[in-house]
Amino acid sequence: MGDNRMTVLKAMAFGTSIATTLAGLVGGGFLLGRFLDQRFGTQPWLSLLLMILGLGLGGCYLVVTLRKFGVTDDKK
């Protein structure tokens, strides 16, 4: 029973880590882009560009992290 509980807690921590990292990358890209847009007068282009870049980096992080933990669709 205790071993199963630790597995569930690890899975929850893993999912929370991925979600917060993805949200942080997208939100950080948006905030940095908004700041740079105000500074250079390029609204809304840098906000959109950096937000999309954050989304792409989050996707890469997701793939790398899932491969690291061995979560794949490959059948062995």
Backbone as a printed PyTorch tensor [residue, N CA C, xyz], in Angstrom:
tensor([[[  0.8220,  -1.1920,   0.0000],
         [  0.0000,   0.0000,   0.0000],
         [  0.8620,   1.2490,   0.0000]],

        [[  1.8950,   1.2580,   0.8290],
         [  2.7680,   2.4240,   0.9200],
         [  3.5530,   2.6590,  -0.3590]],

        [[  3.9470,   1.5720,  -1.0320],
         [  4.7000,   1.6980,  -2.2820],
         [  3.8270,   2.2900,  -3.3890]],

        [[  2.5710,   1.8790,  -3.4350],
         [  1.6340,   2.4100,  -4.4290],
         [  1.3850,   3.8950,  -4.1860]],

        [[  1.3110,   4.2880,  -2.9260],
         [  1.0850,   5.6980,  -2.5850],
         [  2.2600,   6.5530,  -3.0540]],

        [[  3.4820,   6.0610,  -2.8960],
         [  4.6620,   6.8060,  -3.3470],
         [  4.6640,   6.9370,  -4.8650]],

        [[  4.2170,   5.9160,  -5.5660],
         [  4.1470,   5.9780,  -7.0220],
         [  3.1560,   7.0520,  -7.4620]],

        [[  2.0190,   7.1180,  -6.7910],
         [  1.0140,   8.1340,  -7.1170],
         [  1.5590,   9.5240,  -6.8180]],

        [[  2.2280,   9.6910,  -5.6950],
         [  2.7930,  10.9910,  -5.3380],
         [  3.8820,  11.4180,  -6.3130]],

        [[  4.7020,  10.4760,  -6.7520],
         [  5.7350,  10.7990,  -7.7430],
         [  5.1110,  11.2150,  -9.0660]],

        [[  4.0560,  10.5300,  -9.4720],
         [  3.3770,  10.8770, -10.7220],
         [  2.7420,  12.2620, -10.6270]],

        [[  2.1590,  12.5800,  -9.4790],
         [  1.5650,  13.9040,  -9.2940],
         [  2.6300,  14.9890,  -9.3100]],

        [[  3.7500,  14.7380,  -8.6660],
         [  4.8450,  15.7130,  -8.6650],
         [  5.4070,  15.8930, -10.0710]],

        [[  5.5150,  14.8150, -10.8060],
         [  6.0030,  14.8510, -12.1820],
         [  5.0750,  15.6830, -13.0640]],

        [[  3.7780,  15.4480, -12.9690],
         [  2.8050,  16.2020, -13.7540],
         [  2.7660,  17.6700, -13.3820]],

        [[  2.8630,  17.9520, -12.0990],
         [  2.8660,  19.3380, -11.6400],
         [  4.1080,  20.0660, -12.1240]],

        [[  5.2310,  19.3980, -12.1070],
         [  6.4790,  19.9990, -12.5770],
         [  6.3910,  20.3670, -14.0570]],

        [[  5.8620,  19.4830, -14.8570],
         [  5.7250,  19.7530, -16.2920],
         [  4.7620,  20.9090, -16.5330]],

        [[  3.6300,  20.9080, -15.8250],
         [  2.6250,  21.9590, -16.0240],
         [  3.1510,  23.3320, -15.6250]],

        [[  3.8430,  23.4150, -14.4910],
         [  4.3530,  24.7180, -14.0570],
         [  5.4820,  25.1990, -14.9590]],

        [[  6.2990,  24.2950, -15.4450],
         [  7.3660,  24.6910, -16.3600],
         [  6.7930,  25.2260, -17.6650]],

        [[  5.7970,  24.5440, -18.2090],
         [  5.1690,  25.0020, -19.4480],
         [  4.5030,  26.3620, -19.2520]],

        [[  3.7710,  26.5160, -18.1560],
         [  3.1070,  27.7960, -17.8790],
         [  4.1290,  28.9060, -17.6510]],

        [[  5.2170,  28.5910, -16.9720],
         [  6.2550,  29.5920, -16.7260],
         [  6.9480,  30.0410, -18.0000]],

        [[  7.2120,  29.1070, -18.8980],
         [  7.8620,  29.4650, -20.1580],
         [  6.9600,  30.3270, -21.0360]],

        [[  5.6990,  29.9570, -21.1420],
         [  4.7670,  30.7340, -21.9660],
         [  4.5040,  32.0930, -21.3230]],

        [[  4.2420,  32.1010, -20.0140],
         [  3.9920,  33.3630, -19.3130],
         [  5.2050,  34.2680, -19.2930]],

        [[  6.3740,  33.6930, -19.0780],
         [  7.6020,  34.4830, -19.0970],
         [  7.8790,  35.0730, -20.4650]],

        [[  7.6300,  34.2910, -21.5080],
         [  7.7990,  34.8020, -22.8680],
         [  6.8510,  35.9470, -23.1550]],

        [[  5.6120,  35.8130, -22.6780],
         [  4.6380,  36.8810, -22.8850],
         [  5.0490,  38.1530, -22.1460]],

        [[  5.4370,  38.0150, -20.8760],
         [  5.8060,  39.2000, -20.0960],
         [  7.0540,  39.8780, -20.6530]],

        [[  8.0500,  39.0890, -21.0240],
         [  9.2510,  39.6680, -21.6180],
         [  8.9180,  40.3270, -22.9570]],

        [[  8.0950,  39.6730, -23.7560],
         [  7.6920,  40.2440, -25.0350],
         [  6.9030,  41.5260, -24.8690]],

        [[  6.0380,  41.5660, -23.8730],
         [  5.2610,  42.7850, -23.6170],
         [  6.1620,  43.9410, -23.2080]],

        [[  7.1500,  43.6350, -22.3490],
         [  8.1050,  44.6620, -21.9340],
         [  8.8850,  45.1870, -23.1380]],

        [[  9.3760,  44.2740, -23.9660],
         [ 10.1460,  44.6780, -25.1420],
         [  9.2730,  45.4020, -26.1690]],

        [[  8.0100,  44.9910, -26.2900],
         [  7.0890,  45.6950, -27.1890],
         [  6.8940,  47.1430, -26.7550]],

        [[  6.7360,  47.3610, -25.4640],
         [  6.5710,  48.7290, -24.9690],
         [  7.8390,  49.5420, -25.1690]],

        [[  8.9640,  48.9050, -24.9990],
         [ 10.2440,  49.6040, -25.1300],
         [ 10.5390,  49.9900, -26.5810]],

        [[ 10.2540,  49.0820, -27.5170],
         [ 10.5970,  49.3220, -28.9150],
         [  9.4040,  49.7060, -29.7840]],

        [[  8.1950,  49.7000, -29.2310],
         [  7.0060,  50.0790, -29.9830],
         [  6.6250,  49.1020, -31.0770]],

        [[  6.7670,  47.8300, -30.8150],
         [  6.4920,  46.8110, -31.8310],
         [  5.2650,  45.9660, -31.4980]],

        [[  4.3450,  46.5170, -30.7370],
         [  3.2050,  45.7200, -30.2710],
         [  2.4100,  45.1600, -31.4220]],

        [[  1.9330,  43.9770, -31.3730],
         [  2.0470,  42.8920, -30.4130],
         [  3.0570,  41.8310, -30.8340]],

        [[  3.9510,  42.1570, -31.7530],
         [  4.7650,  41.1370, -32.4150],
         [  5.7390,  40.4170, -31.5040]],

        [[  6.4580,  41.1230, -30.6640],
         [  7.4180,  40.4410, -29.7920],
         [  6.7080,  39.6090, -28.7290]],

        [[  5.5660,  40.0900, -28.2510],
         [  4.7900,  39.3010, -27.2840],
         [  4.3730,  37.9700, -27.9000]],

        [[  3.8420,  38.0230, -29.1010],
         [  3.4190,  36.7950, -29.7780],
         [  4.5990,  35.8800, -30.0820]],

        [[  5.6690,  36.4640, -30.5870],
         [  6.8430,  35.6720, -30.9510],
         [  7.4380,  34.9570, -29.7390]],

        [[  7.6280,  35.6830, -28.6470],
         [  8.2370,  35.0730, -27.4660],
         [  7.2890,  34.1020, -26.7700]],

        [[  5.9870,  34.3410, -26.8650],
         [  5.0300,  33.4010, -26.2980],
         [  5.0520,  32.0880, -27.0830]],

        [[  5.1090,  32.1740, -28.4010],
         [  5.1900,  30.9680, -29.2330],
         [  6.5220,  30.2550, -29.0130]],

        [[  7.5900,  31.0220, -28.8540],
         [  8.8920,  30.4260, -28.5470],
         [  8.8440,  29.6900, -27.2080]],

        [[  8.1950,  30.2870, -26.2080],
         [  8.0300,  29.6250, -24.9120],
         [  7.2340,  28.3440, -25.0270]],

        [[  6.2140,  28.3470, -25.8760],
         [  5.4240,  27.1420, -26.0950],
         [  6.2680,  26.0510, -26.7570]],

        [[  7.0840,  26.4400, -27.7250],
         [  7.9720,  25.4740, -28.3760],
         [  9.0050,  24.9010, -27.4200]],

        [[  9.5860,  25.7700, -26.5990],
         [ 10.5550,  25.2940, -25.6080],
         [  9.8880,  24.3870, -24.5810]],

        [[  8.6610,  24.7120, -24.2100],
         [  7.9190,  23.8560, -23.2860],
         [  7.6470,  22.4910, -23.8800]],

        [[  7.3250,  22.4450, -25.1680],
         [  7.1270,  21.1660, -25.8400],
         [  8.3990,  20.3400, -25.8870]],

        [[  9.5170,  21.0050, -26.1560],
         [ 10.8130,  20.3060, -26.1530],
         [ 11.1360,  19.7710, -24.7640]],

        [[ 10.8690,  20.5820, -23.7400],
         [ 11.0980,  20.1500, -22.3600],
         [ 10.2310,  18.9370, -22.0350]],

        [[  8.9910,  18.9520, -22.4960],
         [  8.0840,  17.8410, -22.2490],
         [  8.6160,  16.5560, -22.8770]],

        [[  9.0540,  16.6290, -24.1220],
         [  9.5710,  15.4430, -24.8140],
         [ 10.8280,  14.9180, -24.1280]],

        [[ 11.7530,  15.8160, -23.8030],
         [ 13.0040,  15.3970, -23.1570],
         [ 12.7250,  14.7710, -21.7960]],

        [[ 11.8330,  15.3730, -21.0280],
         [ 11.5280,  14.8660, -19.6950],
         [ 10.8290,  13.5140, -19.7640]],

        [[  9.8880,  13.3590, -20.6780],
         [  9.2010,  12.0710, -20.8000],
         [ 10.1480,  10.9770, -21.2740]],

        [[ 11.0630,  11.3030, -22.1620],
         [ 12.0550,  10.3020, -22.5900],
         [ 12.9860,   9.9330, -21.4470]],

        [[ 13.3300,  10.9150, -20.6320],
         [ 14.2260,  10.6690, -19.5010],
         [ 13.6010,   9.6940, -18.5100]],

        [[ 12.3040,   9.8150, -18.3140],
         [ 11.6180,   8.9410, -17.3750],
         [ 11.0750,   7.6840, -18.0310]],

        [[ 11.3190,   7.5120, -19.3280],
         [ 10.9430,   6.2820, -20.0070],
         [  9.4760,   6.1760, -20.3490]],

        [[  8.7860,   7.2850, -20.4640],
         [  7.3750,   7.2600, -20.8290],
         [  7.2800,   7.4920, -22.3280]],

        [[  7.0980,   6.4150, -23.0880],
         [  6.9900,   6.5160, -24.5440],
         [  5.8540,   5.6320, -25.0310]],

        [[  5.5260,   5.7620, -26.2940],
         [  4.5080,   4.9200, -26.9120],
         [  5.1270,   3.7070, -27.6060]],

        [[  6.4430,   3.6030, -27.5840],
         [  7.1230,   2.5080, -28.2670],
         [  6.8060,   1.1800, -27.5880]],

        [[  6.5020,   0.1770, -28.4140],
         [  6.2770,  -1.1650, -27.8780],
         [  7.5620,  -1.9540, -28.0370]],

        [[  7.9750,  -2.5730, -26.9780],
         [  9.2460,  -3.3070, -26.9900],
         [  8.9940,  -4.7890, -27.0570]]])
